[in-house]
Amino acid sequence: MAQQSKNILSEIQGVESEFEKEVAAIDSVTKLETVRIVFLSKKGKLQSLFSHLGALDPQERPLVGAELNRLKNRIQEDLLEKKSALGSAKSPVDSFDPTLPGKTPSFGTIHPLMQVLGEIENIFMGMGFRVEEGPEIETEFYNFEALNIPEDHPSRDMQDTFYLPDNYLLRTHTSPVQIRTMQKQRPPVRMIAPGRCFRRDTPDATHSPTFHQVEGLCVDKGVSFADLKGVIMAFARKLFDAEVKVRFRPGFFPFTEPSAEYDFSCIFCSGQGCRVCKNTGWLEISGAGMVDPAVFGFVDYDPAIYTGYAFGMGVERIAMLKYQVHDIRIFYENDLRFLRQF
Ligand code: PHE
């Protein structure tokens, strides 16, 4: 075989192994196209080999030509194969479809207790009450003493709590905010104080060591029990409905005199008697009363000039009634099956 033919055959071999390397490195449609141009285009490597055929010994042409054709077919086939492989394993960028709807992020909802708290706040703000806040860690002075509950008074036992060093404690009610507010401003005062409270209670369906209250306080010249009744009644009607009745029963709190417990007529049976109201027709809400003059003594208000009323309410209690929840503990469990319903 002539030297020229041998040269071309070894060139063919060289191009083939070059192609093998290149095709293995192809990882995108763009690279595939580049490789196709380098080897198969009119000015490509194969074409340049074909153009040497004419200069060969006529007897050796068929052999070299067949070898060239084999390589050409192989390159075409390999590139086709590569192309379909690339098509089935599309890169993330190739498969990104900007017209598809996006994933909607989940925003969550406001906790049912906080929703009820917000409603209570709105109703009282609409009646001219300001929203005050106080610390959850209180001193014995604000939580008990200034509320006319002396050290050995038995009503401290009913509000046993968690004590911290240096006479600090977790507040058992929101009533200390009455004292803090009166210390910081002169009458007239008209405020509510929502917040978290704590008691040393064993959890059950109606008790939780952590719960929420809303306190109310109004102090001015000539404030009477009738004003208290009017405000509570207006609140009940706004919160539930216009038919709700309010009842005051005698009660006792060291910081109010006279004191009362107040009930709403049952919103489920309209007072007829049902399971929720235990057939009494009434739902107990909380306590209220006229501010005890002894309390004014602690904040330097003159009881000869000013009178006031105060009331409390349990947020959980109201939320349980509103949403017919029968176990208080479910509010704190963060169970999404429950929370997603609000
Ligand atoms: N602080 C009382 C309690 O926790 C409720 C109350 C508030 C009573 C204001 C009278 C006036 O039970």
XYZ file of C-alpha atoms and ligand atoms in Angstrom:
354
model
C 0.000 0.000 0.000
C 1.250 3.436 -0.976
C 2.574 5.688 1.734
C -0.113 8.318 0.969
C -2.917 5.872 1.718
C -1.231 4.771 4.912
C -0.997 8.408 5.984
C -4.702 9.019 5.396
C -5.675 5.840 7.201
C -3.720 6.891 10.245
C -5.196 10.379 10.000
C -8.652 8.775 9.968
C -7.709 6.910 13.114
C -6.522 10.145 14.699
C -9.768 11.934 13.860
C -11.776 9.017 15.217
C -10.071 8.975 18.590
C -10.294 12.760 18.729
C -14.018 12.456 18.085
C -14.408 9.804 20.791
C -12.903 12.182 23.332
C -15.012 15.116 22.236
C -18.299 13.248 22.131
C -17.765 11.957 25.645
C -17.446 15.516 26.894
C -20.676 16.744 25.319
C -23.108 17.878 28.046
C -25.331 20.364 26.269
C -27.067 20.932 22.982
C -24.725 23.837 22.243
C -21.613 21.683 22.665
C -23.141 18.987 20.529
C -23.619 21.475 17.726
C -20.020 22.672 18.007
C -18.730 19.105 17.730
C -20.993 18.450 14.736
C -19.561 21.500 12.945
C -15.957 20.545 13.715
C -16.368 17.053 12.271
C -19.238 17.034 9.789
C -19.585 20.499 8.248
C -18.341 21.385 4.762
C -15.121 22.734 6.194
C -14.964 20.024 8.854
C -12.350 17.392 9.488
C -14.117 14.620 7.579
C -14.653 16.696 4.492
C -10.985 17.602 4.426
C -10.098 13.871 4.546
C -12.534 13.118 1.743
C -10.893 15.793 -0.384
C -7.634 13.827 -0.318
C -9.223 10.730 -1.830
C -8.747 11.943 -5.404
C -4.965 12.027 -5.008
C -4.752 8.342 -4.032
C -3.862 5.344 -6.108
C -7.167 4.406 -7.850
C -6.889 0.836 -6.527
C -6.619 1.921 -2.976
C -9.371 4.531 -3.147
C -12.294 2.162 -2.424
C -10.667 0.873 0.732
C -9.794 4.273 2.127
C -13.174 5.626 0.954
C -15.018 2.820 2.770
C -13.057 3.551 5.915
C -13.929 7.256 5.662
C -17.621 6.442 5.129
C -17.594 4.144 8.143
C -16.214 6.944 10.303
C -18.706 9.439 8.900
C -21.632 7.091 9.692
C -20.296 6.414 13.145
C -19.958 10.108 13.925
C -23.495 10.782 12.699
C -24.921 7.919 14.720
C -23.029 8.813 17.892
C -24.149 12.429 17.659
C -27.791 11.382 17.179
C -27.582 9.096 20.163
C -26.049 11.853 22.258
C -28.759 14.239 21.159
C -31.574 12.017 22.325
C -29.772 11.318 25.602
C -29.529 15.053 26.229
C -33.219 15.499 25.386
C -34.446 12.966 27.941
C -32.279 14.280 30.770
C -32.957 17.968 30.372
C -30.975 20.300 32.513
C -33.052 22.289 35.060
C -32.518 25.420 33.007
C -33.798 23.768 29.813
C -36.908 22.444 31.607
C -37.812 25.659 33.434
C -41.268 26.792 32.362
C -41.887 30.426 33.330
C -45.570 30.161 32.392
C -46.398 27.606 35.104
C -48.217 29.064 38.150
C -45.891 29.606 41.126
C -46.019 27.829 44.467
C -48.160 29.904 46.840
C -46.324 30.370 50.144
C -48.330 29.570 53.243
C -48.753 32.698 55.379
C -50.323 31.056 58.410
C -53.191 32.629 60.319
C -53.622 34.555 63.524
C -54.065 32.254 66.524
C -57.742 31.968 67.554
C -56.987 33.378 71.017
C -55.303 36.409 69.475
C -58.222 36.843 67.086
C -60.655 36.945 69.991
C -58.338 39.267 71.903
C -58.255 41.588 68.884
C -62.055 41.620 68.748
C -62.328 42.423 72.450
C -59.799 45.244 72.070
C -61.679 46.693 69.097
C -64.987 46.751 70.934
C -63.522 48.571 73.939
C -61.443 50.944 71.855
C -64.703 51.843 70.114
C -66.047 52.860 73.534
C -63.070 55.082 74.279
C -60.836 52.689 76.227
C -57.085 52.792 75.740
C -55.025 49.611 75.570
C -52.373 49.389 78.312
C -49.780 46.724 78.928
C -47.898 45.515 81.965
C -45.123 43.012 82.651
C -45.800 39.288 83.000
C -43.175 39.138 85.749
C -44.598 41.216 88.571
C -43.765 42.176 92.105
C -45.902 41.105 95.055
C -46.707 44.764 95.510
C -48.474 45.148 92.155
C -49.968 41.670 91.961
C -51.300 41.589 95.541
C -50.538 44.370 98.026
C -51.646 47.408 96.037
C -54.770 45.469 95.093
C -55.657 45.324 98.765
C -54.577 41.691 99.151
C -52.295 41.678 102.224
C -49.640 39.055 102.798
C -51.739 36.585 104.765
C -55.044 37.201 103.047
C -56.722 33.899 102.112
C -57.496 35.084 98.578
C -53.768 34.805 97.833
C -54.142 31.049 98.197
C -56.629 30.938 95.335
C -54.078 32.608 93.120
C -51.022 30.531 93.858
C -48.394 31.153 91.242
C -44.784 30.641 90.227
C -42.391 32.582 92.421
C -39.041 33.900 91.286
C -36.131 35.167 93.410
C -36.323 38.668 94.981
C -40.099 38.685 95.513
C -40.852 38.508 91.824
C -43.653 36.292 90.593
C -45.554 35.482 87.410
C -48.671 37.642 87.570
C -51.863 35.784 88.409
C -54.170 38.305 86.758
C -54.023 41.495 84.705
C -55.237 43.601 87.658
C -51.697 44.875 88.473
C -51.964 46.929 85.277
C -54.752 48.902 87.012
C -52.209 50.039 89.601
C -49.445 50.718 87.067
C -51.778 52.796 84.909
C -53.144 54.838 87.812
C -49.601 55.486 89.044
C -48.616 56.886 85.721
C -51.612 59.129 85.031
C -54.271 61.189 86.811
C -57.998 60.609 86.242
C -59.898 60.297 84.025
C -58.658 56.779 83.257
C -60.374 54.502 80.830
C -58.242 51.546 79.880
C -58.195 47.854 79.118
C -55.161 45.648 79.703
C -54.947 42.412 77.754
C -52.257 39.905 78.595
C -50.938 36.576 79.699
C -51.386 35.375 83.264
C -50.152 32.399 85.245
C -51.408 30.271 88.104
C -50.227 27.098 89.712
C -53.080 25.051 88.285
C -53.019 21.460 87.119
C -54.079 21.434 83.473
C -57.480 19.960 82.687
C -60.263 20.754 80.236
C -60.958 24.144 81.826
C -57.655 25.015 83.559
C -54.290 25.952 82.185
C -51.306 27.274 84.169
C -50.964 29.896 81.431
C -53.991 31.814 80.208
C -55.077 35.273 79.096
C -57.206 37.980 80.617
C -58.463 41.386 79.641
C -58.696 43.861 82.493
C -60.868 46.959 82.348
C -60.685 50.099 84.464
C -62.560 53.363 84.387
C -61.986 56.108 86.961
C -63.499 59.558 86.888
C -65.805 61.846 88.825
C -69.242 60.343 89.247
C -68.600 56.890 87.782
C -71.219 54.446 89.046
C -72.120 50.774 88.987
C -74.700 51.640 86.314
C -71.837 52.692 84.028
C -70.168 49.330 84.608
C -73.367 47.480 83.748
C -73.879 49.566 80.629
C -70.358 48.972 79.350
C -70.461 45.232 79.997
C -73.857 44.966 78.336
C -72.730 46.905 75.273
C -69.660 44.674 75.089
C -71.709 41.457 75.302
C -74.025 42.591 72.533
C -71.179 43.583 70.243
C -69.230 40.394 70.879
C -72.109 37.938 70.566
C -75.467 39.363 69.542
C -78.031 41.998 70.396
C -80.215 39.524 72.304
C -77.584 38.623 74.928
C -78.593 39.455 78.500
C -76.121 40.240 81.276
C -76.509 39.220 84.910
C -74.531 40.446 87.916
C -74.318 38.267 91.032
C -72.769 39.276 94.337
C -69.116 38.302 94.507
C -65.938 39.122 96.357
C -62.621 40.615 95.284
C -60.403 42.474 97.760
C -59.841 45.313 95.259
C -63.472 46.045 94.400
C -66.374 46.989 96.684
C -69.068 46.045 95.957
C -67.891 43.123 93.849
C -69.802 41.009 91.397
C -69.509 38.015 89.142
C -71.119 38.598 85.777
C -72.720 36.128 83.391
C -74.021 36.300 79.833
C -77.244 34.552 78.901
C -76.298 31.360 77.060
C -75.576 32.140 73.424
C -76.283 28.566 72.394
C -79.770 28.082 73.836
C -80.748 31.745 74.402
C -81.137 30.981 78.077
C -83.372 27.925 77.638
C -80.789 25.578 79.169
C -78.399 23.315 77.291
C -75.220 21.285 77.726
C -72.885 24.272 77.340
C -74.568 26.303 80.117
C -75.169 23.150 82.157
C -78.900 23.853 81.990
C -78.593 27.116 83.896
C -79.193 29.362 80.890
C -76.151 31.453 81.916
C -72.464 31.491 81.040
C -70.059 32.726 83.712
C -67.668 35.293 82.307
C -65.679 36.845 85.152
C -65.572 39.362 87.990
C -66.131 43.083 88.273
C -66.955 45.794 90.786
C -66.390 49.332 91.972
C -62.754 50.134 92.719
C -62.173 49.767 96.470
C -61.202 53.137 98.026
C -58.275 51.327 99.686
C -56.790 50.762 96.218
C -56.983 54.487 95.468
C -54.878 54.954 98.597
C -51.989 53.080 96.953
C -51.981 55.322 93.882
C -52.772 58.612 95.543
C -56.193 59.166 94.000
C -58.671 60.938 96.302
C -61.633 58.568 96.891
C -63.723 61.539 98.011
C -63.495 62.950 94.468
C -63.139 59.910 92.225
C -64.952 56.643 91.822
C -64.316 53.900 89.338
C -65.212 50.445 88.174
C -63.025 47.526 87.153
C -63.738 44.267 85.421
C -61.893 41.241 84.176
C -62.531 38.500 81.674
C -60.840 35.322 80.516
C -59.917 35.304 76.845
C -59.826 31.491 76.684
C -63.267 31.317 78.245
C -64.713 33.646 75.626
C -62.873 31.895 72.767
C -64.151 28.521 74.002
C -67.711 29.847 73.966
C -67.343 31.558 70.627
C -65.826 28.581 68.849
C -67.458 25.838 70.959
C -64.102 24.473 72.052
C -64.504 22.072 74.959
C -60.904 21.698 76.078
C -58.717 24.724 76.854
C -55.495 22.745 76.275
C -56.047 22.566 72.535
C -55.239 26.302 72.291
C -51.640 25.642 73.290
C -50.846 22.410 71.478
C -50.046 23.968 68.102
C -51.981 21.216 66.390
C -52.339 22.420 62.800
C -55.533 20.395 62.319
C -57.093 22.698 64.921
C -55.353 25.947 64.002
C -56.081 25.658 60.274
C -59.784 26.006 61.041
C -59.388 29.670 61.954
N -58.579 39.886 88.723
C -59.751 39.107 88.939
C -59.423 37.639 88.669
O -58.418 37.345 88.136
C -60.900 39.527 88.067
C -61.380 40.909 88.370
C -60.872 41.967 87.673
C -62.332 41.149 89.341
C -61.290 43.267 87.921
C -62.777 42.412 89.615
C -62.263 43.456 88.896
O -60.199 36.750 88.975
